[in-house]
Coordinates of C-alpha atoms and ligand atoms in Angstrom, one line a residue:
M1 CA 85.6 121.7 90.3
T2 CA 86.1 118.5 92.2
A3 CA 87.3 114.9 91.9
V4 CA 84.9 112.5 90.2
L5 CA 85.2 108.7 90.3
M6 CA 85.3 107.2 86.8
G7 CA 86.8 103.8 87.2
I8 CA 87.6 101.1 89.8
G9 CA 89.6 97.8 89.9
S10 CA 91.0 95.5 92.5
F11 CA 93.3 92.5 92.9
L12 CA 93.5 89.6 95.5
P13 CA 96.5 87.3 95.6
P14 CA 95.6 83.7 94.8
V15 CA 96.7 82.1 98.1
T16 CA 93.8 81.7 100.5
V17 CA 94.5 81.1 104.2
T18 CA 91.6 79.9 106.3
N19 CA 91.1 80.1 110.0
D20 CA 91.7 76.3 110.2
D21 CA 94.9 76.8 108.3
L22 CA 96.1 79.3 111.0
S23 CA 95.0 77.1 113.9
R24 CA 97.4 74.4 112.8
T25 CA 100.3 76.5 114.0
L26 CA 98.7 79.1 116.3
D27 CA 96.9 78.6 119.6
T28 CA 93.6 79.7 118.2
T29 CA 90.4 78.4 116.7
D30 CA 88.1 79.1 113.7
E31 CA 85.3 79.8 116.2
W32 CA 87.4 82.4 118.1
I33 CA 88.5 84.3 115.0
R34 CA 85.0 84.2 113.4
T35 CA 83.1 85.4 116.4
R36 CA 85.7 88.0 117.6
T37 CA 86.6 89.5 114.2
G38 CA 84.1 88.2 111.5
I39 CA 87.0 86.8 109.4
R40 CA 86.8 83.4 107.9
E41 CA 89.7 83.6 105.4
R42 CA 92.2 86.0 104.0
R43 CA 94.7 86.2 101.1
F44 CA 98.5 86.1 101.5
V45 CA 101.1 87.3 99.0
S46 CA 103.4 84.5 97.8
E47 CA 106.5 84.3 95.6
G48 CA 106.5 87.0 92.9
I49 CA 103.5 88.9 94.3
S50 CA 104.0 92.0 96.4
T51 CA 102.7 95.5 97.0
G52 CA 104.0 96.8 93.6
S53 CA 102.7 94.0 91.4
M54 CA 99.3 94.0 93.1
A55 CA 99.1 97.8 92.6
V56 CA 99.9 97.3 88.9
T57 CA 97.1 94.8 88.4
A58 CA 94.5 96.7 90.3
G59 CA 95.6 99.9 88.5
E60 CA 95.3 98.2 85.1
R61 CA 91.8 97.1 86.0
A62 CA 90.8 100.6 87.2
L63 CA 92.2 102.2 83.9
R64 CA 90.2 99.7 81.9
S65 CA 87.1 100.4 83.9
A66 CA 87.6 104.1 83.3
D67 CA 88.3 103.4 79.7
V68 CA 91.4 105.6 79.7
S69 CA 95.0 104.8 78.8
G70 CA 96.7 107.7 80.5
V71 CA 96.5 109.9 83.7
D72 CA 98.3 112.9 85.0
A73 CA 99.4 111.5 88.4
V74 CA 99.7 108.1 90.3
V75 CA 99.4 108.0 94.1
V76 CA 99.8 104.7 96.0
A77 CA 98.7 104.4 99.6
T78 CA 100.6 101.7 101.4
T79 CA 101.9 100.9 104.9
S80 CA 103.7 97.8 103.5
P81 CA 106.0 99.4 101.0
E82 CA 108.2 97.3 98.7
R83 CA 111.3 99.0 100.2
L84 CA 111.9 101.8 102.7
C85 CA 113.2 103.8 99.7
P86 CA 112.1 104.7 97.1
A87 CA 108.4 105.0 96.9
V88 CA 106.6 102.3 94.8
A89 CA 104.3 104.7 92.9
P90 CA 106.9 105.7 90.2
E91 CA 107.7 102.0 89.6
V92 CA 103.9 101.3 89.3
A93 CA 103.4 104.2 86.9
S94 CA 106.4 103.0 84.8
R95 CA 105.2 99.4 84.7
L96 CA 101.7 100.7 83.6
G97 CA 103.4 102.6 80.8
L98 CA 102.0 105.9 82.0
G99 CA 105.1 108.0 81.2
P100 CA 107.2 110.4 83.3
L101 CA 104.3 111.8 85.4
A102 CA 103.9 112.8 89.1
A103 CA 104.0 109.7 91.3
F104 CA 104.3 109.3 95.0
D105 CA 103.4 107.1 98.0
L106 CA 101.3 108.1 101.0
T107 CA 101.4 106.3 104.4
S108 CA 98.3 106.4 106.5
A109 CA 97.7 102.7 107.4
C110 CA 94.1 101.7 107.5
S111 CA 92.8 105.3 106.7
G112 CA 95.2 105.4 103.7
F113 CA 92.4 105.2 101.2
L114 CA 90.5 108.1 102.7
Y115 CA 93.7 110.2 103.0
G116 CA 94.6 109.3 99.4
L117 CA 91.2 110.2 98.0
A118 CA 91.5 113.6 99.8
T119 CA 95.1 114.1 98.4
A120 CA 94.0 113.1 94.8
S121 CA 91.1 115.5 95.1
G122 CA 93.5 118.2 96.2
L123 CA 95.7 117.6 93.1
I124 CA 92.7 117.9 90.9
A125 CA 91.1 120.9 92.7
A126 CA 94.5 122.8 92.6
G127 CA 94.7 122.2 88.8
T128 CA 97.9 120.1 89.2
A129 CA 96.2 117.1 87.6
D130 CA 93.1 116.5 85.6
T131 CA 93.1 112.8 86.2
V132 CA 94.6 110.7 89.0
L133 CA 95.1 106.9 89.4
F134 CA 95.0 106.3 93.1
I135 CA 95.8 102.8 94.4
G136 CA 95.7 101.3 97.9
S137 CA 98.0 98.2 97.9
E138 CA 99.1 96.2 100.9
A139 CA 101.2 93.1 101.6
F140 CA 101.0 93.8 105.3
T141 CA 101.0 90.1 106.3
T142 CA 104.7 90.2 105.6
L143 CA 105.0 92.6 108.6
V144 CA 103.0 90.6 111.0
D145 CA 104.5 88.0 113.3
P146 CA 103.1 84.6 112.1
A147 CA 103.5 83.3 115.7
D148 CA 101.5 86.1 117.3
R149 CA 97.9 84.9 117.7
T150 CA 96.7 88.4 118.6
T151 CA 97.6 89.9 115.2
A152 CA 98.3 87.1 112.7
P153 CA 94.6 86.2 112.1
I154 CA 93.5 89.8 111.4
F155 CA 95.3 90.9 108.3
G156 CA 95.2 90.0 104.7
D157 CA 96.8 91.2 101.4
G158 CA 95.3 92.9 98.3
A159 CA 94.9 96.0 96.3
G160 CA 92.2 98.3 95.1
A161 CA 92.4 101.3 92.7
V162 CA 90.3 104.1 91.4
V163 CA 90.6 106.6 88.6
L164 CA 89.5 110.2 89.4
R165 CA 88.9 113.0 87.0
R166 CA 88.1 116.7 87.2
G167 CA 84.4 117.4 87.2
E168 CA 81.4 119.3 88.6
P169 CA 80.5 118.8 92.3
D170 CA 77.0 117.6 91.3
A171 CA 78.2 115.0 88.8
P172 CA 77.6 111.4 89.7
G173 CA 80.8 110.0 91.4
A174 CA 81.8 113.5 92.7
L175 CA 83.6 113.1 96.0
G176 CA 81.9 115.0 98.8
P177 CA 83.6 117.1 101.5
F178 CA 86.1 115.2 103.6
D179 CA 86.5 114.9 107.4
L180 CA 90.1 113.9 108.3
G181 CA 91.8 113.6 111.7
S182 CA 94.6 112.1 113.8
D183 CA 95.9 111.6 117.3
G184 CA 99.6 110.9 117.4
A185 CA 99.7 110.7 121.2
L186 CA 98.2 107.2 120.7
A187 CA 100.8 106.2 118.0
D188 CA 102.1 103.2 120.0
L189 CA 98.7 101.4 120.0
L190 CA 99.6 100.0 116.6
A191 CA 103.2 100.2 115.5
I192 CA 106.1 98.4 113.9
P193 CA 109.0 99.7 116.1
A194 CA 112.0 98.8 114.0
G195 CA 113.1 99.3 110.4
G196 CA 112.8 103.1 110.3
A197 CA 115.3 105.8 111.3
R198 CA 114.5 105.6 115.0
Q199 CA 115.4 101.9 115.4
R200 CA 117.3 100.6 112.4
S201 CA 120.3 98.5 112.9
A202 CA 119.9 94.7 113.3
D203 CA 123.5 94.1 114.2
G204 CA 124.4 96.8 116.7
G205 CA 126.9 98.2 114.3
L206 CA 127.7 102.0 113.8
G207 CA 126.9 102.7 117.5
H208 CA 123.2 101.6 117.2
A209 CA 121.7 99.3 119.7
T210 CA 120.8 95.8 118.5
V211 CA 117.1 95.5 117.5
P212 CA 115.2 92.6 119.2
T213 CA 113.6 90.4 116.5
G214 CA 110.1 91.1 117.7
D215 CA 110.5 94.8 117.0
W216 CA 110.5 94.1 113.2
Y217 CA 106.9 93.0 113.5
L218 CA 103.6 94.8 114.2
R219 CA 102.7 95.4 117.9
M220 CA 99.0 96.1 118.5
A221 CA 97.0 96.9 121.6
G222 CA 93.6 95.5 120.3
R223 CA 91.2 96.6 123.1
P224 CA 92.0 100.3 123.2
L225 CA 92.2 100.4 119.4
Y226 CA 88.8 98.9 119.2
T227 CA 87.3 101.6 121.4
Q228 CA 89.1 104.4 119.5
A229 CA 88.0 102.9 116.1
V230 CA 84.3 102.9 117.0
E231 CA 84.4 106.4 118.5
R232 CA 86.6 108.1 115.8
M233 CA 84.9 106.5 112.8
T234 CA 81.5 107.4 114.2
Q235 CA 82.4 111.0 114.8
S236 CA 84.2 111.3 111.5
A237 CA 81.3 109.8 109.5
Q238 CA 78.9 112.1 111.3
A239 CA 81.1 115.1 110.4
A240 CA 81.3 114.1 106.7
L241 CA 77.5 113.6 106.6
K242 CA 77.0 117.0 108.1
R243 CA 79.3 118.7 105.6
A244 CA 77.6 116.9 102.7
E245 CA 74.2 118.0 104.2
W246 CA 73.1 114.4 104.3
S247 CA 71.3 112.6 107.1
A248 CA 71.9 108.9 108.0
A249 CA 68.6 108.2 106.2
D250 CA 70.1 109.4 102.9
V251 CA 72.8 106.7 103.0
D252 CA 72.2 103.6 100.8
W253 CA 75.6 102.0 101.7
F254 CA 78.0 102.5 104.6
V255 CA 81.3 101.4 103.3
G256 CA 83.5 101.3 106.4
H257 CA 87.1 100.1 106.7
Q258 CA 87.0 96.3 107.4
A259 CA 89.1 96.0 110.6
N260 CA 86.6 93.9 112.6
I261 CA 83.0 93.1 111.9
R262 CA 82.1 94.2 115.4
I263 CA 83.6 97.6 114.9
V264 CA 81.8 98.1 111.6
R265 CA 78.5 97.0 113.2
A266 CA 79.0 99.2 116.3
V267 CA 79.7 102.3 114.1
A268 CA 76.6 101.5 111.9
E269 CA 74.5 101.2 115.1
E270 CA 75.8 104.6 116.4
L271 CA 75.0 106.1 113.0
E272 CA 71.5 104.4 113.2
L273 CA 72.1 102.6 109.9
P274 CA 70.4 99.3 109.5
G275 CA 72.4 96.1 108.8
E276 CA 71.1 95.8 105.2
R277 CA 72.9 99.1 104.3
V278 CA 76.2 98.1 105.7
A279 CA 78.7 96.7 103.2
V280 CA 80.8 93.8 104.5
N281 CA 83.5 91.5 103.0
I282 CA 85.9 91.1 105.9
D283 CA 84.9 87.4 106.1
R284 CA 86.8 86.7 102.9
V285 CA 89.6 89.2 103.0
G286 CA 90.4 90.3 106.6
N287 CA 91.9 93.7 107.3
T288 CA 93.7 94.9 104.1
L289 CA 94.5 98.4 105.4
A290 CA 94.5 100.9 102.5
A291 CA 93.1 98.3 100.1
S292 CA 90.1 97.6 102.3
V293 CA 87.6 100.3 101.2
P294 CA 88.3 100.0 97.4
L295 CA 88.2 96.2 97.6
L296 CA 84.8 96.5 99.3
L297 CA 83.5 99.0 96.7
N298 CA 84.7 96.9 93.9
D299 CA 83.0 93.7 95.3
Y300 CA 79.7 95.4 95.8
A301 CA 79.8 97.2 92.4
A302 CA 80.9 94.1 90.5
R303 CA 78.0 92.0 91.8
G304 CA 75.5 94.7 91.2
D305 CA 74.6 95.5 94.9
L306 CA 76.1 98.9 94.6
K307 CA 74.2 100.7 91.8
A308 CA 74.5 104.0 90.0
G309 CA 72.7 106.7 91.9
Q310 CA 73.1 105.2 95.3
R311 CA 74.5 107.3 98.1
V312 CA 77.6 106.0 99.8
L313 CA 79.3 107.0 103.0
L314 CA 83.0 106.0 103.2
S315 CA 84.8 105.9 106.6
A316 CA 88.1 104.5 107.8
F317 CA 90.3 104.4 110.9
G318 CA 93.8 103.1 111.6
A319 CA 97.3 103.5 113.0
G320 CA 98.6 106.9 113.6
L321 CA 96.0 107.1 115.0
S322 CA 94.3 108.5 111.9
W323 CA 90.8 108.6 110.4
G324 CA 88.8 110.0 107.6
S325 CA 85.4 110.0 105.9
T326 CA 83.6 111.3 102.8
T327 CA 80.5 110.8 100.7
L328 CA 79.7 110.2 97.0
V329 CA 76.8 109.2 94.8
W330 CA 77.8 106.1 92.9
P331 CA 78.4 106.7 89.2
E332 CA 77.6 104.5 86.2
I333 CA 80.9 102.6 86.0
R334 CA 82.0 99.0 85.2
A335 CA 83.6 96.9 87.9
E336 CA 85.2 93.5 87.2
S337 CA 84.7 90.8 89.8
V338 CA 87.8 89.4 91.4
D339 CA 87.5 85.9 92.9
Ligands
LIG1 N1 92.6 83.0 119.5 C1 92.2 82.7 120.8 N2 92.2 83.5 121.8 C2 92.8 84.7 121.6 C3 93.3 85.1 120.3 C4 93.2 84.2 119.3 N3 93.6 84.5 118.0 N4 93.7 86.4 120.4 C5 93.5 86.8 121.7 N5 93.0 85.8 122.4 C6 92.6 85.8 123.8 C7 93.3 86.8 124.6 O1 94.5 86.3 125.1 C8 92.3 87.0 125.8 O2 92.5 86.0 126.7 P1 92.3 86.2 128.3 O3 90.9 86.7 128.4 O4 92.5 84.9 128.9 O5 93.3 87.3 128.6 C9 91.0 86.9 125.1 O6 91.2 86.1 123.9 C10 90.3 88.2 124.8 O7 91.3 89.0 124.2 P2 91.0 90.5 123.7 O8 92.2 91.1 123.1 O9 90.4 91.2 124.9 O10 89.9 90.2 122.6 P3 89.0 91.2 121.9 O11 87.5 90.8 121.9 O12 89.3 92.7 122.1 O13 89.4 90.9 120.3 C11 90.7 92.0 118.6 C12 90.7 91.2 119.9 C13 92.2 92.3 118.2 C14 90.1 91.2 117.5 C15 89.9 93.3 118.9 O14 90.4 93.9 120.0 C16 90.1 94.3 117.7 O15 89.6 94.0 116.6 N6 90.7 95.4 118.0 C17 90.9 96.4 117.0 C18 92.1 96.0 116.1 C19 92.2 96.9 114.9 O16 91.2 97.4 114.5 N7 93.4 96.9 114.4 C20 93.7 97.6 113.2 C21 93.5 99.0 113.3 S1 92.5 99.5 112.0

């Protein structure tokens, strides 16, 4: 038995920030951001909206799409948690009225959705849960220095959710074999140095060194990450295809993590997938980490571009470093459009 996709939902916060908006305060231009990243605008959380509330709304929509009122477990992938402790998943489960069930968070940055799918599949395959609500939710713009032109234009906020159930491996929506990997030797290429146990105190109290303000924000080495992203996503996608016994010609849609349009296109080119089979929404949402892949799936399904029976290759790469890929045949499910 395996995990089968039976519902999907997503949420974008209402505040849209365009490249022109950013260039009012940053030394950048719409032209630079568009041509180097493919991003035109992104959403920002605002008062009253954060990782937990976005997860609740996306989760509600996924439960409605699956036409179920209960599940056995809730997993939230996020690298922008509400608080360092506790995990947000129990609160999300409670706010959704799902009862005292298994609920936990998972941190795997931009590959969080792939790691979460694999984890949810594991819960189902082991018989721990028959149904899982899995949500990727990120308010990562709150962790990015608004004055840093090398990171501020790239990220956006949002959430995407899926409901998975136990089913046969040949059922439409059944997740294929996974390829997952990591390289912790390159952890510093994308990191937020402070806030965790390693570098915690802001005031130098209790014998800790004072934390420089910049350490509370994301630090990113864009160039080497770019190279790693193309290489790792390509290798991972190829490995998942091989395990599923698919060739690139079998793939109707490549749904790759939206970090940079140039990365997505370079991976597609390496995989020999033509542009018309490459799903893209980075222009409207930016890099939304663990929410990226489900937001993209929801977008394409809601407007009818992603149809039942089509073969989908999912792949993501992110901080850690970490990466993952899998395959599925798209099932007959309802997806609501989000603006
Ligand atoms: N506006 C204008 N100029 C900018 C800029 C901005 N927002 N950000 C950087 N620049 C400048 C740099 O200072 C540099 O100037 P220099 O040539 O005078 O030194 C020039 O643009 C090129 O910078 P570089 O960093 O080499 O650009 P790039 O083509 O690599 O694009 C990224 C930068 C970040 C968009 C790209 O490297 C990338 O997408 N990397 C992967 C990031 C990623 O995936 N992160 C999440 C992990 S999933």
